[in-house]
């Protein structure tokens, strides 16, 4: 399985209410999304330095914008936060897009088919070696282009 | 990508749903045959700006291309006895490329608060990117377009109604217009706006909250500018602004819809919410697979007919001739501040006893006393939104034997004085009750005026008179509203603890039903993939008269109750006669 994270927290794009939000988009071997949702990090916990606590507790959804005000996260920080989640969920590949990349994809995609394909091939790819063989088999990218 | 020829669409692309006629999707030579097949009298014709003006400067109304001939549609409709309602977009629309603006003007994409480009998936799976209406070039071109449109209408003798179209979505049961934007075009025009308004500029710099308020004020000003421009040019045809909520049109749902992870239950909820917010829900963005079944049934039964006619009625006299079932709504909230109503615990109370039995009004657009609302209705006024006009209309409404509840908090000092004077001068029967809050209950014949006396809480700086109720548990809040409302009972059947979608409608009896005071219809829908069961008990003044439209459902009828079982995708309606 591959997880695509669209990072809403691109540096330089200062926004108050939305900081902490990102799209988690889990794609299975056949290229279908099995989970797609907008998540928000509980920044209070993050600022308290609880990176080591369970990722699920940090991925709680919140509609309370006051909770979402906090520091901005870099791609590396998001990657670190997602690592435990990927191991738990046996997700083999993590792909992280900045908002700029996501917007580029939206602009260049004419339809949903383009969008799905572009989401899978764009972005910074991180492999979880523990599950990469079991989860990914021949490789999703090969499957799409062959 | 499939190389096979796609199967022909079951639905007509020129009539994608709910009586919208996309004239650009069909040849003018076919317009007559298509319009003659239309089942409803009222036809909505959205005006396609980019079709009439490719470059944003010159316009074509049947001068060069026959497909731009709006007078032809008008004449055909006249001949067929149909009633045309043109919809003029006053912001981006999700069913046209670039949000409906001419290609040359599509330069600045509209952005969400998150910085994400506003993109919507249409019924064919195309990604529609919306563009900013805060770009001054767009406004300039829009002004000249409506001017030419007005001249064309007048020359061609088109006297059909024109409605401004405010397209949007439902987000947490609030209407959010596509007009809203966070792009660079918005930012730069906002900066220019601030530069001309020194006081606002100073206020905006105070804090983040004040900046947000200033942005909202600017956004409303620009939106009104578009409305006023269109209204000014099309005075003879102008009827008002129609707000349309597009189901599945939330840019945040793009990924879910791309990979078909969206749920029918969610759309049902949005549809019912739209009816409560007095919006016209639309399924135009849904694909055939999603639109079929329960959702299609819900649209046909709940939206098309009396509700649709009411949305495009030309005043109260136009509504009087309308037949069919109307939404059964007892509570009319005169403010769009959903958050405030929620904090009062009202929605929890509605959900428990009168699910979807409320209606939220935008006082500047329409008011419940101008419409044919149910006789047992209560109108809720929130102090801060009460103007002189609303105040006098509300009191007049009370004097005519209706029920009004006023939350006095933030009611102007002048109106507070008038209210006291009104109670005193008219020698009303006034009762003061202390129940969590001080409540004044004034009656005049059938009329009831409930005033929530908030002085005590206002003095302590509470943000709302009823905020005190938020200190109560959900159960206590419900009891508070139940006691308050049932001081004069509302005749209703409560559907208890149900996780089935249901909706109430009503109509006045026709010939053969005269022994009843009113006919009420309860429709159940099951959009889930699970079987649902429900026991319904009804009081003695309700008689179950009909079981209608059973589809994958069964109903067992007993003397004062019935057992309903609905399979996935099923639906059924129960009709009750109400007598004194």
XYZ file of C-alpha atoms in Angstrom:
726
model
C 0.000 0.000 0.000
C 1.008 3.533 -0.629
C 0.069 6.506 1.419
C 0.011 9.953 -0.092
C 0.095 12.878 2.254
C -0.784 16.254 0.887
C 0.859 18.671 3.206
C -1.215 21.733 3.918
C 1.600 23.286 5.822
C 3.910 24.496 3.154
C 6.331 26.935 4.652
C 5.774 30.511 3.721
C 2.050 30.041 3.396
C 1.013 31.413 6.736
C -2.559 30.636 7.546
C -4.017 30.533 11.010
C -7.034 28.329 11.031
C -5.740 25.594 8.804
C -2.257 24.959 10.096
C -2.151 21.364 11.199
C -4.293 20.039 8.404
C -3.268 17.596 5.756
C -4.889 15.047 3.523
C -4.128 11.412 4.200
C -4.748 9.358 1.154
C -4.141 5.611 1.314
C -3.944 3.773 -2.003
C -3.923 -0.028 -2.295
C -1.991 -2.207 -4.739
C -4.591 -1.863 -7.459
C -4.411 1.920 -7.368
C -7.702 2.423 -5.516
C -7.962 4.658 -2.532
C -8.990 2.800 0.585
C -8.920 5.831 2.818
C -9.013 9.510 2.062
C -9.566 12.108 4.678
C -8.426 15.432 5.922
C -6.675 15.154 9.228
C -5.554 17.754 11.666
C -2.691 17.432 14.066
C -3.247 18.289 17.667
C -0.617 20.921 17.842
C -0.739 21.286 21.569
C 0.612 17.767 21.855
C 3.177 18.401 19.172
C 4.416 21.569 20.809
C 4.730 19.652 24.054
C 7.161 17.399 22.248
C 5.070 14.240 22.321
C 6.330 12.994 18.970
C 6.913 9.593 20.496
C 3.308 9.064 21.634
C 0.898 7.079 19.501
C 0.371 8.617 16.093
C -3.357 7.904 16.312
C -3.705 10.142 19.330
C -2.021 12.914 17.398
C -4.138 12.398 14.341
C -7.378 13.240 16.039
C -9.689 15.245 13.919
C -10.589 18.593 15.270
C -12.954 21.238 14.101
C -11.770 23.604 16.729
C -9.566 26.073 14.962
C -7.966 27.149 18.221
C -6.413 23.709 18.509
C -5.124 23.942 14.981
C -3.116 27.106 15.544
C 0.454 26.139 16.039
C 3.794 25.663 14.388
C 4.170 24.815 10.745
C 5.487 21.426 9.845
C 8.123 20.591 7.336
C 7.988 17.564 5.091
C 10.538 15.850 7.348
C 8.439 16.455 10.423
C 5.313 15.070 8.765
C 7.327 12.078 7.570
C 8.509 11.394 11.080
C 4.991 11.634 12.462
C 3.622 9.314 9.799
C 6.310 6.664 10.196
C 4.718 4.862 13.142
C 1.319 5.001 11.491
C 2.724 3.414 8.336
C 4.287 0.564 10.288
C 1.063 -0.073 12.192
C -1.025 -0.060 9.051
C 1.531 -2.065 7.035
C 1.820 0.760 4.572
C 4.882 0.368 2.426
C 5.344 3.687 0.703
C 4.744 7.185 1.903
C 4.542 10.030 -0.558
C 4.427 13.578 0.616
C 3.207 16.491 -1.468
C 3.476 20.110 -0.558
C 0.439 22.240 -1.176
C 2.266 23.743 -4.139
C 2.738 20.311 -5.690
C -0.864 19.373 -4.977
C -2.089 22.558 -6.630
C 0.129 21.856 -9.635
C -1.453 18.416 -9.910
C -4.952 19.863 -9.704
C -4.158 22.415 -12.390
C -2.586 19.920 -14.729
C -5.257 17.221 -14.321
C -8.269 17.395 -16.581
C -10.252 14.680 -14.834
C -10.269 12.350 -11.860
C -8.323 9.686 -13.739
C -5.454 12.124 -14.334
C -5.630 13.248 -10.739
C -5.334 9.714 -9.327
C -2.393 8.923 -11.601
C -0.576 12.156 -10.883
C -1.041 11.805 -7.125
C 0.733 8.485 -7.196
C 3.746 9.619 -9.199
C 4.399 13.063 -7.773
C 6.092 14.006 -4.552
C 8.785 12.966 -2.177
C 8.781 9.158 -1.768
C 9.718 7.424 1.434
C 9.844 3.633 1.635
C 9.138 1.604 4.713
C 11.473 -1.304 4.048
C 9.854 -3.534 6.643
C 6.676 -3.886 4.603
C 7.697 -2.755 1.184
C 7.979 -6.254 -0.259
C 4.756 -7.590 1.228
C 2.679 -4.559 0.520
C 4.009 -3.302 -2.716
C 5.002 -6.461 -4.583
C 6.009 -5.470 -8.091
C 5.643 -1.822 -7.500
C 2.647 0.323 -8.062
C 4.370 2.623 -10.488
C 5.269 -0.300 -12.774
C 1.672 -1.443 -12.670
C 0.394 1.895 -13.805
C 2.783 2.311 -16.683
C 2.811 -1.226 -18.020
C -7.991 5.055 -20.021
C -10.522 2.923 -21.836
C -10.368 2.746 -25.634
C -13.920 1.437 -25.844
C -16.774 3.699 -26.853
C -18.381 4.912 -23.631
C -21.934 3.622 -23.092
C -24.638 6.167 -23.909
C -25.775 8.192 -20.941
C -29.232 7.406 -19.551
C -29.709 10.989 -18.479
C -30.060 13.770 -20.982
C -27.020 16.050 -20.718
C -29.187 19.045 -21.644
C -31.461 18.244 -18.676
C -28.921 17.085 -16.085
C -31.418 17.213 -13.212
C -33.973 19.212 -11.239
C -35.235 20.942 -14.356
C -32.039 22.763 -15.215
C -31.784 23.215 -18.951
C -28.186 23.363 -20.251
C -28.958 24.861 -23.652
C -25.301 24.710 -24.729
C -25.335 20.920 -24.444
C -27.857 20.516 -27.241
C -28.369 21.751 -30.773
C -30.890 24.629 -31.083
C -32.821 22.501 -33.542
C -33.504 20.018 -30.715
C -34.489 22.594 -28.085
C -38.192 22.348 -28.808
C -38.378 18.573 -28.592
C -36.302 18.590 -25.410
C -38.338 21.301 -23.700
C -41.597 19.619 -24.690
C -40.494 16.470 -22.821
C -40.016 18.402 -19.607
C -42.326 17.193 -16.825
C -42.431 20.403 -14.800
C -43.801 23.806 -15.647
C -40.921 25.816 -14.215
C -37.646 25.449 -16.108
C -34.330 26.826 -14.900
C -32.019 28.123 -17.611
C -28.555 29.000 -16.303
C -26.923 31.634 -18.472
C -23.544 30.479 -19.741
C -21.392 33.634 -19.759
C -18.418 31.947 -21.417
C -20.620 30.728 -24.282
C -21.882 34.219 -25.054
C -18.546 35.944 -24.556
C -15.457 33.912 -25.364
C -13.016 36.787 -24.928
C -14.810 38.593 -22.099
C -15.200 41.733 -24.214
C -17.667 41.156 -27.045
C -20.907 39.274 -26.562
C -22.910 37.146 -28.926
C -26.653 36.755 -28.534
C -27.778 34.949 -31.689
C -25.783 37.347 -33.881
C -23.179 34.804 -35.010
C -24.076 31.487 -33.429
C -27.603 30.034 -33.200
C -26.770 28.242 -29.927
C -26.632 31.623 -28.180
C -30.215 32.475 -29.113
C -31.940 32.864 -25.733
C -35.027 34.398 -27.372
C -35.586 31.128 -29.195
C -35.712 29.259 -25.873
C -38.057 31.943 -24.534
C -40.417 31.642 -27.512
C -40.441 27.840 -27.390
C -41.240 27.905 -23.657
C -44.016 30.428 -24.275
C -45.493 28.225 -26.965
C -45.341 25.163 -24.698
C -46.806 27.034 -21.725
C -43.641 26.569 -19.650
C -42.334 29.147 -17.221
C -38.687 30.102 -17.763
C -36.439 31.280 -14.959
C -33.010 32.439 -16.107
C -30.182 32.018 -13.609
C -27.362 34.519 -13.883
C -24.253 33.312 -12.004
C -22.989 35.925 -9.527
C -19.870 33.937 -8.715
C -18.114 30.738 -9.788
C -20.341 27.800 -10.739
C -19.202 24.165 -10.461
C -20.806 22.789 -13.634
C -18.865 24.865 -16.201
C -15.125 24.907 -17.003
C -13.276 27.711 -15.198
C -16.308 28.193 -12.969
C -18.203 29.718 -15.873
C -16.047 32.735 -16.695
C -14.707 33.329 -20.226
C -11.401 31.532 -20.906
C -9.411 34.742 -21.378
C -10.383 35.903 -17.892
C -9.547 32.628 -16.159
C -6.200 33.805 -14.815
C -6.371 33.684 -11.021
C -7.569 30.391 -9.504
C -9.809 30.737 -6.490
C -8.229 29.328 -3.326
C -9.604 27.603 -0.248
C -8.562 28.877 3.198
C -6.002 26.074 3.191
C -4.304 27.440 0.083
C -5.666 24.606 -2.030
C -7.029 25.474 -5.480
C -10.807 25.291 -5.500
C -11.568 22.277 -7.623
C -14.806 20.384 -8.043
C -15.524 17.038 -9.700
C -18.462 17.239 -12.119
C -20.835 14.432 -13.091
C -18.514 13.215 -15.884
C -15.447 13.082 -13.632
C -13.960 16.295 -15.042
C -12.051 18.539 -12.685
C -13.605 21.991 -12.709
C -11.225 24.662 -11.465
C -12.958 27.714 -10.121
C -11.532 31.183 -10.685
C -11.615 34.276 -8.552
C -14.390 36.828 -8.910
C -12.242 39.291 -6.963
C -10.119 39.901 -10.042
C -11.044 43.445 -11.193
C -10.913 42.291 -14.850
C -13.644 39.750 -14.098
C -15.897 42.382 -12.533
C -15.355 44.788 -15.427
C -16.218 42.104 -17.981
C -19.210 40.941 -15.896
C -20.608 44.512 -15.814
C -20.421 44.882 -19.578
C -21.875 41.380 -20.064
C -24.983 42.078 -17.948
C -25.403 45.399 -19.723
C -25.451 43.677 -23.105
C -27.661 40.914 -21.734
C -30.149 43.506 -20.507
C -30.190 45.280 -23.889
C -30.682 41.953 -25.643
C -33.560 40.957 -23.326
C -35.256 44.264 -23.922
C -34.792 44.146 -27.723
C -35.902 40.519 -27.970
C -38.890 41.157 -25.681
C -37.855 38.501 -23.155
C -39.801 39.144 -19.978
C -38.987 35.953 -18.082
C -37.682 36.164 -14.537
C -33.955 36.479 -13.947
C -32.485 35.225 -10.671
C -28.948 35.813 -9.531
C -27.308 32.451 -8.873
C -25.244 32.163 -5.718
C -23.717 28.693 -6.032
C -22.128 26.988 -3.076
C -21.943 23.981 -0.832
C -22.978 22.899 2.614
C -20.196 22.780 5.137
C -21.114 21.685 8.641
C -24.716 22.495 7.792
C -23.808 26.047 6.799
C -24.043 27.432 3.305
C -20.624 28.360 1.913
C -20.638 30.229 -1.360
C -18.071 29.484 -4.074
C -17.646 33.236 -4.190
C -15.510 33.070 -1.045
C -11.858 33.210 -1.968
C -8.383 33.442 -0.437
C -6.403 34.001 -3.627
C -3.896 36.731 -4.412
C -6.674 38.551 -6.310
C -8.676 38.701 -3.087
C -5.667 39.798 -1.043
C -4.674 42.593 -3.400
C -8.191 43.958 -3.785
C -8.660 43.703 -0.004
C -5.481 45.760 0.493
C -6.805 48.409 -1.894
C -10.124 48.373 -0.039
C -8.346 48.886 3.293
C -6.313 51.729 1.837
C -9.524 53.626 1.132
C -11.057 52.921 4.554
C -8.779 54.151 7.270
C -10.971 53.165 10.239
C -11.465 49.643 8.943
C -7.775 49.384 8.200
C -6.919 50.285 11.795
C -9.473 47.807 13.132
C -8.183 45.053 10.849
C -4.675 45.443 12.239
C -5.773 44.992 15.858
C -5.915 41.205 15.888
C -6.431 38.192 13.719
C -10.156 38.145 14.587
C -10.662 41.760 13.543
C -8.801 41.092 10.318
C -11.138 38.187 9.622
C -14.160 40.397 10.287
C -12.799 43.076 7.940
C -12.257 40.407 5.278
C -15.840 39.195 5.713
C -17.105 42.763 5.396
C -15.112 43.228 2.212
C -16.296 39.929 0.791
C -19.944 40.827 1.435
C -19.399 44.272 -0.131
C -17.972 42.787 -3.330
C -20.682 40.149 -3.511
C -23.313 42.876 -3.123
C -21.573 44.829 -5.849
C -22.126 41.951 -8.280
C -25.761 41.616 -7.147
C -26.461 45.338 -7.436
C -24.795 45.523 -10.857
C -26.953 42.704 -12.200
C -30.076 44.001 -10.487
C -29.478 47.531 -11.778
C -29.141 46.416 -15.378
C -31.867 43.783 -15.389
C -34.418 45.645 -13.243
C -37.397 44.665 -15.387
C -36.672 40.940 -15.114
C -34.915 40.761 -11.741
C -36.523 38.581 -9.066
C -33.794 38.067 -6.489
C -30.929 35.783 -5.616
C -31.313 31.996 -5.589
C -28.877 30.104 -3.395
C -28.068 26.645 -4.690
C -26.150 24.016 -2.694
C -24.390 21.538 -4.974
C -24.170 18.102 -3.391
C -20.709 16.615 -3.845
C -19.387 20.054 -4.755
C -17.127 20.549 -1.754
C -13.500 20.951 -2.923
C -12.467 18.969 0.168
C -14.336 15.967 -1.264
C -12.338 15.855 -4.508
C -10.208 12.910 -3.457
C -13.147 11.008 -1.999
C -15.144 11.496 -5.165
C -12.172 10.726 -7.373
C -11.839 7.309 -5.805
C -15.576 6.807 -5.182
C -15.251 6.809 -1.423
C -18.209 9.140 -0.935
C -21.297 7.880 0.867
C -24.954 8.247 -0.060
C -25.881 8.838 3.577
C -23.803 12.002 3.566
C -25.648 13.345 0.512
C -29.025 12.590 2.122
C -27.997 14.618 5.128
C -26.867 17.506 2.901
C -30.149 17.402 1.004
C -32.242 17.596 4.185
C -30.003 20.366 5.565
C -30.466 22.349 2.343
C -34.228 22.170 2.742
C -33.906 23.472 6.296
C -31.667 26.324 5.166
C -34.104 27.308 2.420
C -31.554 26.507 -0.247
C -32.178 24.709 -3.484
C -30.179 21.468 -3.320
C -28.773 20.262 -6.601
C -27.559 16.854 -7.753
C -26.020 18.180 -10.991
C -22.518 17.091 -9.960
C -23.527 13.539 -9.102
C -22.825 10.807 -11.603
C -25.643 8.532 -12.768
C -24.674 5.768 -10.382
C -24.869 8.050 -7.354
C -27.932 9.947 -8.514
C -30.005 6.825 -9.118
C -31.888 5.009 -6.387
C -32.550 6.619 -3.029
C -31.045 10.009 -3.885
C -33.105 10.364 -7.053
C -36.227 9.407 -5.125
C -35.442 11.975 -2.445
C -34.982 14.708 -5.051
C -38.193 13.777 -6.865
C -40.252 13.585 -3.704
C -38.811 16.336 -1.546
C -37.298 18.928 -3.865
C -39.284 18.862 -7.068
C -42.866 19.979 -6.651
C -44.058 22.334 -3.922
C -40.587 23.151 -2.546
C -39.121 23.882 -5.964
C -42.126 26.027 -6.874
C -41.829 27.939 -3.625
C -38.157 28.712 -4.255
C -38.999 30.272 -7.595
C -42.354 31.737 -6.676
C -43.061 35.318 -7.551
C -44.582 36.292 -4.203
C -47.116 34.910 -1.782
C -50.004 35.005 -4.269
C -48.041 32.809 -6.635
C -47.644 30.256 -3.819
C -51.340 30.071 -3.040
C -52.135 28.070 -6.120
C -49.345 25.612 -5.436
C -50.361 22.094 -4.656
C -48.460 19.141 -3.318
C -46.602 18.369 -0.171
C -44.501 21.051 1.514
C -41.745 20.454 4.066
C -43.256 20.262 7.566
C -41.302 22.895 9.456
C -42.497 24.207 12.816
C -39.504 26.341 13.807
C -38.307 29.280 11.758
C -34.980 30.749 12.834
C -34.446 34.305 11.660
C -30.656 34.295 11.519
C -28.084 32.308 9.610
C -25.832 32.170 12.665
C -26.042 28.389 13.013
C -23.263 28.358 15.583
C -25.249 30.597 17.921
C -28.407 28.517 17.562
C -26.350 25.401 18.211
C -24.922 26.897 21.388
C -28.500 27.400 22.577
C -29.003 23.651 22.351
C -31.797 24.128 19.853
C -30.530 21.683 17.281
C -30.178 18.911 19.860
C -33.813 19.539 20.803
C -34.924 19.499 17.151
C -33.007 16.312 16.496
C -34.702 14.565 19.388
C -38.287 15.581 18.671
C -38.576 17.420 15.360
C -35.730 16.196 13.141
C -35.514 18.505 10.063
C -38.638 20.293 11.326
C -36.935 23.671 11.291
C -36.040 26.285 8.762
C -33.259 28.876 8.841
C -33.876 32.190 7.102
C -31.646 34.933 5.825
C -33.730 37.955 6.866
C -32.264 40.182 4.170
C -33.439 37.813 1.435
C -36.764 36.384 2.606
C -38.845 36.223 5.757
C -41.227 33.487 6.935
C -44.208 35.854 7.281
C -44.021 36.490 3.549
C -44.415 32.790 2.844
C -47.105 30.210 3.471
C -45.623 28.564 6.545
C -47.325 25.958 8.731
C -50.009 27.256 11.097
C -48.384 25.812 14.220
C -45.038 27.479 13.477
C -42.916 29.451 15.919
C -40.587 32.161 14.630
C -37.346 32.636 16.567
C -35.711 36.058 16.493
C -32.167 36.706 17.637
C -31.773 40.191 19.130
C -28.763 41.269 17.107
C -30.428 40.549 13.752
C -33.713 42.302 14.548
C -34.151 45.509 12.579
C -37.020 47.997 12.931
C -38.773 46.405 9.968
C -38.388 42.832 11.267
C -39.505 43.961 14.722
C -42.732 45.545 13.526
C -43.463 42.637 11.188
C -42.922 40.183 14.060
C -45.300 42.047 16.363
C -47.893 42.269 13.623
C -47.503 38.542 13.075
C -48.041 37.881 16.785
C -51.161 40.096 16.784
C -52.555 37.976 13.968
C -52.492 34.943 16.271
C -49.067 33.447 15.569
C -46.159 32.423 17.825
C -42.933 34.412 18.160
C -39.887 33.917 20.405
C -37.487 36.825 20.875
C -34.041 36.396 22.336
C -33.553 39.879 23.701
C -29.806 39.817 23.960
C -28.184 42.470 21.751
C -31.610 43.841 20.847
C -31.104 47.582 20.421
C -32.076 49.826 23.353
C -34.671 51.517 21.165
C -36.356 48.219 20.239
C -36.170 47.043 23.861
C -38.060 50.180 24.861
C -40.607 49.616 22.101
C -41.082 46.027 23.228
C -41.804 47.077 26.832
C -44.204 49.717 25.565
C -45.919 47.191 23.331
C -46.526 44.816 26.272
C -47.807 47.657 28.432
C -49.985 49.513 25.926
C -51.797 46.505 24.550
C -52.834 45.163 27.952
C -51.573 41.717 27.052
C -51.845 38.763 29.352
C -48.263 38.580 30.584
C -46.793 35.812 32.644
C -43.233 35.851 34.017
C -41.602 32.499 34.648
C -38.212 31.633 36.085
C -36.965 28.443 34.510
C -33.188 28.515 34.074
C -33.789 32.023 32.662
C -36.413 34.674 33.173
C -39.049 34.126 30.542
C -41.916 36.442 29.628
C -44.899 34.755 28.077
C -47.449 37.139 26.544
C -50.607 35.883 24.890
C -53.250 37.486 22.755
C -55.930 35.115 21.549
C -54.115 32.376 19.679
C -50.946 34.456 19.501
C -47.998 33.824 21.809
C -44.983 36.044 22.331
C -42.156 34.474 24.305
C -39.431 36.876 25.389
C -36.305 35.517 26.933
C -35.353 38.102 29.476
C -31.636 38.320 29.504
C -30.778 41.493 31.432
C -29.195 39.492 34.224
C -26.917 37.620 31.851
C -26.162 40.629 29.664
C -25.009 42.437 32.783
C -22.584 39.658 33.573
C -21.172 39.884 30.082
C -22.537 36.611 28.766
C -22.254 36.431 25.004
C -25.844 35.304 24.639
C -28.888 35.247 26.834
C -29.369 31.596 26.149
C -25.712 30.811 26.561
C -26.624 29.921 30.086
C -28.361 26.889 28.686
C -25.019 25.599 27.415
C -24.050 25.054 31.032
C -26.813 22.513 31.180
C -26.418 18.966 30.000
C -27.812 17.995 26.605
C -30.720 16.317 28.364
C -31.457 19.418 30.458
C -31.230 21.658 27.400
C -33.763 19.484 25.625
C -36.093 19.632 28.634
C -35.714 23.437 28.720
C -36.832 23.803 25.104
C -39.441 21.091 25.416
C -41.109 22.871 28.364
C -40.892 26.214 26.640
C -42.283 25.059 23.325
C -44.904 22.676 24.634
C -46.505 25.364 26.796
C -48.712 25.309 23.741
C -48.408 21.794 22.286
C -47.539 21.114 18.676
C -49.377 18.205 17.116
C -46.735 15.856 15.842
C -45.589 12.223 15.729
C -42.117 11.831 17.162
C -39.877 9.347 15.360
C -37.829 8.047 18.253
C -34.176 6.982 18.225
C -34.125 6.281 14.560
C -31.045 5.952 12.415
C -33.200 5.814 9.282
C -33.392 8.912 7.093
C -36.845 10.385 7.246
C -38.607 13.573 6.258
C -42.031 15.028 7.046
C -44.215 16.918 4.593
C -47.762 18.200 4.786
C -50.619 19.494 2.700
C -54.151 20.661 3.279
C -56.881 18.103 2.535
C -58.235 17.683 -0.938
C -61.633 16.416 -2.015
C -62.326 13.114 -0.253
C -60.050 13.970 2.633
C -62.177 16.708 4.137
C -62.743 14.862 7.405
C -59.106 15.650 8.176
C -57.678 18.996 9.132
C -54.365 18.264 7.513
C -52.600 15.477 5.651
C -49.042 14.660 6.717
C -46.638 12.392 4.923
C -43.645 10.706 6.516
C -41.095 9.312 4.048
C -38.405 6.858 5.093
C -35.249 6.236 3.042
C -32.467 3.760 3.581
C -29.289 4.857 1.747
C -27.124 2.428 3.743
C -26.253 -1.175 2.947
C -27.943 -2.462 6.107
C -31.532 -3.504 6.783
C -33.345 -1.018 9.028
C -36.331 -1.514 11.335
C -38.518 0.979 13.103
C -41.589 0.996 15.347
C -43.710 4.088 15.092
C -46.353 5.004 17.667
C -48.864 7.675 16.839
C -51.374 9.587 18.971
C -55.137 9.144 18.656
C -55.692 12.271 16.594
C -53.544 10.824 13.811
C -54.929 8.163 11.495
C -52.642 6.181 9.221
C -54.520 6.467 5.952
C -52.114 5.305 3.270
C -48.901 3.387 2.746
C -47.299 4.674 -0.424
C -44.402 3.991 -2.760
C -43.154 0.856 -0.996
C -39.852 -0.104 -2.523
C -37.825 -2.829 -0.831
C -39.807 -2.057 2.301
C -42.693 -3.511 4.293
C -45.072 -1.954 6.799
C -47.200 -3.800 9.362
C -50.091 -1.680 10.533
C -51.680 -1.944 13.991
C -54.228 0.284 15.747
C -51.918 3.046 16.996
C -48.553 1.906 15.772
C -46.806 0.396 12.787
C -43.655 -1.597 12.223
C -41.536 -0.659 9.267
C -38.716 -2.661 7.756
C -36.578 -1.232 4.950
C -33.945 -3.090 2.972
C -30.808 -1.335 1.612
C -31.762 1.236 -1.015
C -35.421 0.956 -0.031
C -37.995 3.598 0.809
C -41.617 3.971 1.849
C -44.034 6.768 2.718
C -46.788 6.763 5.335
C -49.653 9.195 5.086
C -51.523 10.357 8.158
C -54.750 12.268 8.450
C -54.832 14.721 11.327
C -58.109 15.563 13.041
C -58.976 17.725 16.022
